PDB file of C-alpha atoms in Angstrom:
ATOM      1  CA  UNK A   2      25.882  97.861 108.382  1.00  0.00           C
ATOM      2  CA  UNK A   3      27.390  95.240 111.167  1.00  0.00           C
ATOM      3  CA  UNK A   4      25.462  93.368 113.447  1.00  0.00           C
ATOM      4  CA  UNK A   5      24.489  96.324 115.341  1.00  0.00           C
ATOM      5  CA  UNK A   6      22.853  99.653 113.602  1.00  0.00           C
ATOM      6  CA  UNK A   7      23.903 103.091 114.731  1.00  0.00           C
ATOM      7  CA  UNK A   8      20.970 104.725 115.172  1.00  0.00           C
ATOM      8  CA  UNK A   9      20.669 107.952 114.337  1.00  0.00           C
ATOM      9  CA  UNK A  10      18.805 110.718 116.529  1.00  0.00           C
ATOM     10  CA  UNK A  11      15.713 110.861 114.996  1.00  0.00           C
ATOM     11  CA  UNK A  12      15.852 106.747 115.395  1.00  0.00           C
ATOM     12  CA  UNK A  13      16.796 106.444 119.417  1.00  0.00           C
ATOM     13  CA  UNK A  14      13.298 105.884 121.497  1.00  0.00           C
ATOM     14  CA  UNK A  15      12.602 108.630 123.708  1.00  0.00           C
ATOM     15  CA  UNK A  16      14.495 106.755 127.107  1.00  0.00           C
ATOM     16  CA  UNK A  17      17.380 106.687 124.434  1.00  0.00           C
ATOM     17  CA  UNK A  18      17.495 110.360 124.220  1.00  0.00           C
ATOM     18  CA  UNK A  19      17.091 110.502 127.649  1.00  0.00           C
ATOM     19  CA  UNK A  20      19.946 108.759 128.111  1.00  0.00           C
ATOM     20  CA  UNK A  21      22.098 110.175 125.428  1.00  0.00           C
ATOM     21  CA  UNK A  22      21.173 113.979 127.387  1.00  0.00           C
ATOM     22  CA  UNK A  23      22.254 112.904 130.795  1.00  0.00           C
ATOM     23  CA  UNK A  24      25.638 111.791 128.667  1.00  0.00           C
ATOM     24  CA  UNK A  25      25.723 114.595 127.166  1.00  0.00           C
ATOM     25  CA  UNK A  26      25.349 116.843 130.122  1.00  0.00           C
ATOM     26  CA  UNK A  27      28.800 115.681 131.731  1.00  0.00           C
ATOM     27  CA  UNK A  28      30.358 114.460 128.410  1.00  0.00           C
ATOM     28  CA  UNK A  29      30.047 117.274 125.368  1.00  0.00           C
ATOM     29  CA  UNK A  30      30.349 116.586 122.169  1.00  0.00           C
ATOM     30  CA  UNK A  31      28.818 114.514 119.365  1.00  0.00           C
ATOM     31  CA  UNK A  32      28.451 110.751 120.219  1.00  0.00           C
ATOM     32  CA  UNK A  33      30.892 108.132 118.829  1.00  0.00           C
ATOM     33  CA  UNK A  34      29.300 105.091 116.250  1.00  0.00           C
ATOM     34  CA  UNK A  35      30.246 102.967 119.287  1.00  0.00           C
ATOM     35  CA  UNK A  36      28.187 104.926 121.653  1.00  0.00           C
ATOM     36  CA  UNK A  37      25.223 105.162 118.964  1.00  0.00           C
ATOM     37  CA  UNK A  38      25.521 101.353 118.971  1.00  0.00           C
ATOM     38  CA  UNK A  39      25.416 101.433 122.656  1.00  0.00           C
ATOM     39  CA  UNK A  40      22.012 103.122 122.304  1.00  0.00           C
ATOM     40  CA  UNK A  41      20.258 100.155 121.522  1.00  0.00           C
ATOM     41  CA  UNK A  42      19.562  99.273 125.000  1.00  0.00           C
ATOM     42  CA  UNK A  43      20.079 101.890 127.231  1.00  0.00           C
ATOM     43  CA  UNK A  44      21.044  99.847 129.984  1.00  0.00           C
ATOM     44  CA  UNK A  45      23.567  98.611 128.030  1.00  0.00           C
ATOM     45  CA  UNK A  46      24.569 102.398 126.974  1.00  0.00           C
ATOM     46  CA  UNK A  47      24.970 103.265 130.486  1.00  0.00           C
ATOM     47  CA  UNK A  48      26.864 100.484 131.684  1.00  0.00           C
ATOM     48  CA  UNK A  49      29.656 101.032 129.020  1.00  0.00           C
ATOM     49  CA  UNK A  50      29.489 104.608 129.404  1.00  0.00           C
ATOM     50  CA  UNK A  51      31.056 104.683 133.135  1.00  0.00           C
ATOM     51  CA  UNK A  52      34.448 103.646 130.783  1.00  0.00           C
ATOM     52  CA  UNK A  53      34.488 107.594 130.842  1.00  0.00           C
ATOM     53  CA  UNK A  54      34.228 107.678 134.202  1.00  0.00           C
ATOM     54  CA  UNK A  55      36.859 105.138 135.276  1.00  0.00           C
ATOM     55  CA  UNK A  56      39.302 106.597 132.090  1.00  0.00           C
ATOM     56  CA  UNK A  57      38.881 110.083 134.212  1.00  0.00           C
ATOM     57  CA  UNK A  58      40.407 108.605 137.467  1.00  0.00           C
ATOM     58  CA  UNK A  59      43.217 106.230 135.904  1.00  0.00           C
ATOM     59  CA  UNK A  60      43.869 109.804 133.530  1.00  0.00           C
ATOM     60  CA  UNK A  61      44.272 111.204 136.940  1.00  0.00           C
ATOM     61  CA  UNK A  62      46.742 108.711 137.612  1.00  0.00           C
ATOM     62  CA  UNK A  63      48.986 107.832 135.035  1.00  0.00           C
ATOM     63  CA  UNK A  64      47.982 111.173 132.868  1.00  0.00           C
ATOM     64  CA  UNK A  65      45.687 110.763 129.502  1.00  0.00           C
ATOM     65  CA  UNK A  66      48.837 109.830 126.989  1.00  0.00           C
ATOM     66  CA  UNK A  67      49.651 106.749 129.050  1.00  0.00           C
ATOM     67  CA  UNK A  68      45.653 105.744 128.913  1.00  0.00           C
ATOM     68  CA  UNK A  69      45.686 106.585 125.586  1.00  0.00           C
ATOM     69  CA  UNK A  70      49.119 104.204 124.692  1.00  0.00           C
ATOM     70  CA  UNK A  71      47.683 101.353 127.137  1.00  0.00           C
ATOM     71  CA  UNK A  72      43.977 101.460 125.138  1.00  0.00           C
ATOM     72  CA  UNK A  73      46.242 101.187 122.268  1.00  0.00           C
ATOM     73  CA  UNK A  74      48.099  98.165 123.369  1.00  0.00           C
ATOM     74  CA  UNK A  75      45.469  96.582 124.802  1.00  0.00           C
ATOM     75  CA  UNK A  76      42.895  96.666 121.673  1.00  0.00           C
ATOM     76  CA  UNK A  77      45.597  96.029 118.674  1.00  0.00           C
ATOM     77  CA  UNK A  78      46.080  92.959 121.381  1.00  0.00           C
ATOM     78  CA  UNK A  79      42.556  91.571 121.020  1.00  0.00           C
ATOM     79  CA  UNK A  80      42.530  92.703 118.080  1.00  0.00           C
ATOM     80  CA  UNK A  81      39.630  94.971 117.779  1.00  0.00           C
ATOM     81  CA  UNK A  82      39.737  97.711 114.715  1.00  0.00           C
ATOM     82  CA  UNK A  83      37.744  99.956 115.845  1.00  0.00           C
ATOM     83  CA  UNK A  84      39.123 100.948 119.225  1.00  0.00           C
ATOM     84  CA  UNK A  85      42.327 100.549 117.506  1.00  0.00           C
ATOM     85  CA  UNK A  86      41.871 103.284 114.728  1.00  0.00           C
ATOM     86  CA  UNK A  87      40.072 105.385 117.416  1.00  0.00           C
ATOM     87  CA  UNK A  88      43.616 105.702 119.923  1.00  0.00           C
ATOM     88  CA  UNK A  89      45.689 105.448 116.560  1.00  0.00           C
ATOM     89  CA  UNK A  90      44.166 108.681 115.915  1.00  0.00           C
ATOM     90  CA  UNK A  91      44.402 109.869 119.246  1.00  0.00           C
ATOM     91  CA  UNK A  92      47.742 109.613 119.357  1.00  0.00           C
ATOM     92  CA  UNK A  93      48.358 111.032 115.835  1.00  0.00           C
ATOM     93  CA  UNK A  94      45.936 114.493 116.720  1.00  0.00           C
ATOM     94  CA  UNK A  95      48.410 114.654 119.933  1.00  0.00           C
ATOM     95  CA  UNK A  96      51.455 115.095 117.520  1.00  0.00           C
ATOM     96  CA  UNK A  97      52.371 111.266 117.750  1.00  0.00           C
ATOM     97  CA  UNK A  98      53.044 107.903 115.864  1.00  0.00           C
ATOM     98  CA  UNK A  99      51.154 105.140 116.916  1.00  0.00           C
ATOM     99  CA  UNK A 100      53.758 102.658 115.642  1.00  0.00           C
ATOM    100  CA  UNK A 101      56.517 104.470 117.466  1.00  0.00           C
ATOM    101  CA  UNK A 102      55.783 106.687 119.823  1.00  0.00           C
ATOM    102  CA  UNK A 103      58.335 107.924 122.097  1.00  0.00           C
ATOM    103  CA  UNK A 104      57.689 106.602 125.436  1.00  0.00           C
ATOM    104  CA  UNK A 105      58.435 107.268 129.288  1.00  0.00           C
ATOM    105  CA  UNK A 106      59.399 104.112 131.610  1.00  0.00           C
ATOM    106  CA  UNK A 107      55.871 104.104 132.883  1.00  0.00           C
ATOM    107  CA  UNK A 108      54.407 104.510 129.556  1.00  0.00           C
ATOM    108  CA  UNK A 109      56.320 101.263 128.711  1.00  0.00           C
ATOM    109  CA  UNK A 110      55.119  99.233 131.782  1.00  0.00           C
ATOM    110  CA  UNK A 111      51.653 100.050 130.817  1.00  0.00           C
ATOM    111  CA  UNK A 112      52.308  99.292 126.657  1.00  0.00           C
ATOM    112  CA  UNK A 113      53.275  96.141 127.935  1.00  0.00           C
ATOM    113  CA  UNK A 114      50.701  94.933 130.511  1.00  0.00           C
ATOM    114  CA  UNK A 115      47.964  96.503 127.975  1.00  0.00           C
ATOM    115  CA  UNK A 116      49.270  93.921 125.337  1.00  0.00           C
ATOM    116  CA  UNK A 117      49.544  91.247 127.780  1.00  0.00           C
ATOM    117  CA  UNK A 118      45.949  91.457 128.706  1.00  0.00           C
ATOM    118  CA  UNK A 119      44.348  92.289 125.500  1.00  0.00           C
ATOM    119  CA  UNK A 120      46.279  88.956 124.438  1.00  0.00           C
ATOM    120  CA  UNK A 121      45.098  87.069 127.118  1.00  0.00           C
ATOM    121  CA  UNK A 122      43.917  88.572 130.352  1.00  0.00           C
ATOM    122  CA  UNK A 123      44.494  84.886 131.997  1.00  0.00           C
ATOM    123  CA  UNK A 124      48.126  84.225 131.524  1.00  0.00           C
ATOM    124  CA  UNK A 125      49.494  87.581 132.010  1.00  0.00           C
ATOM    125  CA  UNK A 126      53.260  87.138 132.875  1.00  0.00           C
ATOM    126  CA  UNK A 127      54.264  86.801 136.475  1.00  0.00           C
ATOM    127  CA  UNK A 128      57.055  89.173 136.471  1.00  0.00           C
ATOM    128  CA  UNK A 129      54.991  91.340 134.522  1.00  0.00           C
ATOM    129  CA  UNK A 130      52.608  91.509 137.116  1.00  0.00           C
ATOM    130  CA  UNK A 131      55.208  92.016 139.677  1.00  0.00           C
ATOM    131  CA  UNK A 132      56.338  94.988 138.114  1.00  0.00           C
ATOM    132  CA  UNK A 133      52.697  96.713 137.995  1.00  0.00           C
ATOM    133  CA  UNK A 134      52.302  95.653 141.890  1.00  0.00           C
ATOM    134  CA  UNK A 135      55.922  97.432 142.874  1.00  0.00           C
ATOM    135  CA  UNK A 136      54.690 100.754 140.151  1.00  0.00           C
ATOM    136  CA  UNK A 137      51.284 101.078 141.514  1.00  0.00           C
ATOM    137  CA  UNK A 138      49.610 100.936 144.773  1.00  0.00           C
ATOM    138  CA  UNK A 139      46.276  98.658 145.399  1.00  0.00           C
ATOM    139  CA  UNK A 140      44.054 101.459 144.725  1.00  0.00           C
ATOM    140  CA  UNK A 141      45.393 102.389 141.562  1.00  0.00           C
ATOM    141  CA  UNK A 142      45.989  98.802 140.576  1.00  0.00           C
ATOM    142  CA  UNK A 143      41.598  98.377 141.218  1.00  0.00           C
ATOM    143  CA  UNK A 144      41.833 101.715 138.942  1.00  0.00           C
ATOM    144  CA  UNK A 145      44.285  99.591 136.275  1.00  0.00           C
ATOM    145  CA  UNK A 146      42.528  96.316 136.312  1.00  0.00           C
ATOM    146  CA  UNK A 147      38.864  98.517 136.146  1.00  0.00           C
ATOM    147  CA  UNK A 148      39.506 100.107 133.109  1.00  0.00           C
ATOM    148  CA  UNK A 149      41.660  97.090 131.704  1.00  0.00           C
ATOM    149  CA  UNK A 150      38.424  95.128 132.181  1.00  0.00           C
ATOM    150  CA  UNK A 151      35.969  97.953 130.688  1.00  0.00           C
ATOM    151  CA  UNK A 152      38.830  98.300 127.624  1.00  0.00           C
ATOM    152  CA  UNK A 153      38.648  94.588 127.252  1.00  0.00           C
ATOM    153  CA  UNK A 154      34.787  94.924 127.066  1.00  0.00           C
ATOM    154  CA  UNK A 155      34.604  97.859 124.879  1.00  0.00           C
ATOM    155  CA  UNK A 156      36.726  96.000 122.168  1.00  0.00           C
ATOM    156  CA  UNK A 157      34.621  92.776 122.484  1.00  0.00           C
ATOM    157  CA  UNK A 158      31.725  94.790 121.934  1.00  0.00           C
ATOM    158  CA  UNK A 159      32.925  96.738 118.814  1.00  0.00           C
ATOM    159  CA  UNK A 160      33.767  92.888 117.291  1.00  0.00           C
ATOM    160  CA  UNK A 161      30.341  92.026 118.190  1.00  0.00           C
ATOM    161  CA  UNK A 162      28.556  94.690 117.215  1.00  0.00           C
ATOM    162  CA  UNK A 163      30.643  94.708 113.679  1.00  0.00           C
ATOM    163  CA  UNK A 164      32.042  98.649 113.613  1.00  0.00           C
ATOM    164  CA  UNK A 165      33.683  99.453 111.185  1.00  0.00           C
ATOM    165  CA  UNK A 166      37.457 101.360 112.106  1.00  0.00           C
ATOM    166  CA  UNK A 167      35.978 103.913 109.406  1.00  0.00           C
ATOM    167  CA  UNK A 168      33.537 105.002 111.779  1.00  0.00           C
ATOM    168  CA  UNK A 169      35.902 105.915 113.696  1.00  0.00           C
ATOM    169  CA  UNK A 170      36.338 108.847 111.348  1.00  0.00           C
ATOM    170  CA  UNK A 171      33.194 110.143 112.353  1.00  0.00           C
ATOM    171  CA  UNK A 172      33.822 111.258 115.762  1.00  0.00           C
TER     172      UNK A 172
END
């Protein structure tokens, strides 16, 4: 076990399954290890859990591959294993290779700004950052740098929390 458990359900206190029900409502399925870790504090839960929320609108954006490659980028840039094996098998379900995936001009851009800020969110490259502001309006740049922040936070989180990338397997 890591630093954090991953509670099962018969272990979450009853605002817990609260909490995991109102998830559950807009976002089917079974709960991720991360998520269960999440459960600990439910404030914490539902702070992290509006990632879905701002994934949905940048998705809308940029479409769910190029979320799924920037993720990518972003947490083999921290590095953080768990989020890492989670879009590695994203992309692999989707008919792709994570270590070579064929990729669109846009795709690219966001490969490489995703690596630039998991690296180091503070010295992204100026031309770098020049080439986002010319690709993408304000509005979807607040969408960008939203979800590049939440990423970022996610993967801390995992590190700190101690997940294992074989949980991963579990979702």
């Amino acid at each position: 076990m890591g630093f954090l458990p991953v509670p099962s359900d018969a272990e979450l206190s009853h605002d817990a399954v609260a909490a995991r029900n109102r998830f559950a409502d807009e976002h089917p399925g079974p709960l991720s290890p991360l998520d269960r870790a999440l459960l600990n504090n439910v404030t914490v839960f539902e702070a992290y859990t509006r990632w879905f929320d701002v994934k949905d609108e940048l998705e809308a954006l940029v479409g769910e591959r190029a979320v799924t490659l920037f993720s990518l980028a972003l947490s083999r840039a921290v590095p953080a294993p768990y989020p890492t094996a989670f879009f590695e098998g994203e992309l692999r379900n989707g008919g792709d290779d994570p270590d070579n995936p064929q990729v669109t001009e846009a795709e690219t851009l966001l490969l490489e700004w995703g690596r630039a800020v998991g690296a180091d969110p503070s010295r992204v490259p100026a031309d770098l950052v020049a080439r986002v502001e010319q690709t993408f309006k304000p509005a979807s740049r607040a969408v960008l740098a939203g979800y590049a922040g939440l990423m970022f936070a996610v993967c801390i989180f995992s590190l700190v929390a101690g997940l294992e990338p074989e949980a991963t397997t579990q979702l």
